[in-house]
Every structure is written in structure tokens, then in C-alpha cells.
Amino acid sequence: MEIRSATNQPGMFYLIWNDSGVEGGPRFTKIETVDGKPSQDAILMNGMQHVETLHIQRNSVSPFFEAAADAGVPVHAEAIGTKAGVAA
């Protein structure tokens, strides 16, 4: 798996599971975890919309978040109890 910046959509990234050289699939703007630190559960977000949740194998957590950092992907603490960035 590889994390790539979307060349035609600045500020977005996508995951490549089997590199075909073609950009496709859902785009994301950030990763959220419970506390903003690398975790086995990563929520892929597009703005404030939860798009997908990944459960990462323990031995792959560091490489995944290192790849995210290398691609310039922001990692934030999960916005629990908020709606559109406003406290509930």
C-alpha cells in the first residue's frame, strides 16, 4: 500500500493498494485517530466527512504513519462530539 498526494487536487491524498499508475478511488484530506497519534485505527476523512476506517496491523502502524507524514498528510485527533467543527 502506498499513500500519494492527488496531483490534480491539492490538499488531498489517496491510497494505492496495487499500483497501476492510474489515479483513482476515493480522495481524503486528513487522517484522524482517537488522540492524534499513530494508532491501529485510522479514520480517513474528506473534510468533516468520515469516508473510511482502516484497522492497521500492529507491525504496520509506524510504516503507515511514516508514509502519511512523507506524503504531507495531516493527522488529527478525532473530532468526537462535534458537528461540522462546532462543539455539540
Short mmCIF file of C-alpha atoms in Angstrom, two decimals:
data_model
loop_
_atom_site.label_atom_id
_atom_site.label_comp_id
_atom_site.label_asym_id
_atom_site.label_seq_id
_atom_site.Cartn_x
_atom_site.Cartn_y
_atom_site.Cartn_z
CA MET A 1 0.00 0.00 0.00
CA GLU A 2 1.18 3.49 -0.81
CA ILE A 3 -0.08 6.94 0.13
CA ARG A 4 0.08 9.53 -2.65
CA SER A 5 -0.84 13.17 -2.93
CA ALA A 6 -3.52 13.74 -5.55
CA THR A 7 -1.67 15.65 -8.27
CA ASN A 8 -4.83 17.20 -9.71
CA GLN A 9 -6.42 18.01 -6.32
CA PRO A 10 -4.05 19.90 -3.98
CA GLY A 11 -4.51 19.08 -0.29
CA MET A 12 -5.96 15.63 -0.99
CA PHE A 13 -4.42 12.18 -0.94
CA TYR A 14 -5.40 8.65 -1.86
CA LEU A 15 -4.27 5.10 -1.16
CA ILE A 16 -2.85 2.78 -3.77
CA TRP A 17 -3.21 -0.89 -2.94
CA ASN A 18 -1.80 -2.26 -6.19
CA ASP A 19 -0.05 0.45 -8.22
CA SER A 20 -1.47 0.58 -11.73
CA GLY A 21 -0.13 4.10 -12.36
CA VAL A 22 -3.65 5.48 -12.68
CA GLU A 23 -5.10 7.83 -10.07
CA GLY A 24 -8.47 6.57 -8.95
CA GLY A 25 -10.62 5.80 -5.98
CA PRO A 26 -11.71 7.95 -3.07
CA ARG A 27 -9.74 11.03 -2.07
CA PHE A 28 -9.12 12.10 1.51
CA THR A 29 -7.97 15.32 3.20
CA LYS A 30 -6.74 14.02 6.56
CA ILE A 31 -6.39 11.08 8.91
CA GLU A 32 -7.98 11.08 12.35
CA THR A 33 -7.11 8.86 15.30
CA VAL A 34 -8.50 8.91 18.84
CA ASP A 35 -5.68 11.10 20.17
CA GLY A 36 -3.95 12.36 17.02
CA LYS A 37 -1.11 9.86 17.44
CA PRO A 38 -0.34 6.76 15.38
CA SER A 39 -2.91 4.06 16.15
CA GLN A 40 -4.18 0.79 14.72
CA ASP A 41 -7.50 2.51 13.92
CA ALA A 42 -7.24 5.32 11.40
CA ILE A 43 -10.23 7.25 10.09
CA LEU A 44 -9.82 8.61 6.58
CA MET A 45 -11.67 11.90 6.23
CA ASN A 46 -12.73 14.19 3.40
CA GLY A 47 -13.23 17.49 5.18
CA MET A 48 -15.54 16.66 8.08
CA GLN A 49 -16.95 13.57 6.33
CA HIS A 50 -15.88 10.13 7.60
CA VAL A 51 -15.11 8.17 4.42
CA GLU A 52 -13.39 5.01 5.59
CA THR A 53 -11.90 3.39 8.70
CA LEU A 54 -8.72 1.34 8.46
CA HIS A 55 -7.68 -1.21 11.05
CA ILE A 56 -3.92 -1.42 10.66
CA GLN A 57 -1.91 -4.44 11.74
CA ARG A 58 0.25 -3.63 14.76
CA ASN A 59 3.54 -4.11 12.89
CA SER A 60 2.36 -1.78 10.10
CA VAL A 61 1.29 1.20 12.23
CA SER A 62 4.66 3.02 12.20
CA PRO A 63 5.30 2.48 8.47
CA PHE A 64 1.75 3.65 7.61
CA PHE A 65 2.03 6.89 9.60
CA GLU A 66 5.59 7.49 8.36
CA ALA A 67 4.30 7.19 4.78
CA ALA A 68 1.48 9.62 5.64
CA ALA A 69 4.00 12.12 7.03
CA ASP A 70 6.21 11.71 3.94
CA ALA A 71 3.18 12.48 1.73
CA GLY A 72 2.32 15.55 3.83
CA VAL A 73 -0.93 14.07 5.15
CA PRO A 74 -2.18 15.73 8.35
CA VAL A 75 -3.09 13.51 11.32
CA HIS A 76 -5.57 14.97 13.81
CA ALA A 77 -7.35 13.86 16.96
CA GLU A 78 -10.82 12.53 16.25
CA ALA A 79 -13.49 15.23 16.50
CA ILE A 80 -15.74 13.33 18.94
CA GLY A 81 -18.98 15.08 19.84
CA THR A 82 -18.67 17.76 17.19
CA LYS A 83 -20.72 18.53 14.15
CA ALA A 84 -19.10 20.49 11.33
CA GLY A 85 -16.38 21.66 13.70
CA VAL A 86 -18.77 23.10 16.31
CA ALA A 87 -18.94 21.57 19.79
CA ALA A 88 -22.19 19.75 20.45
#
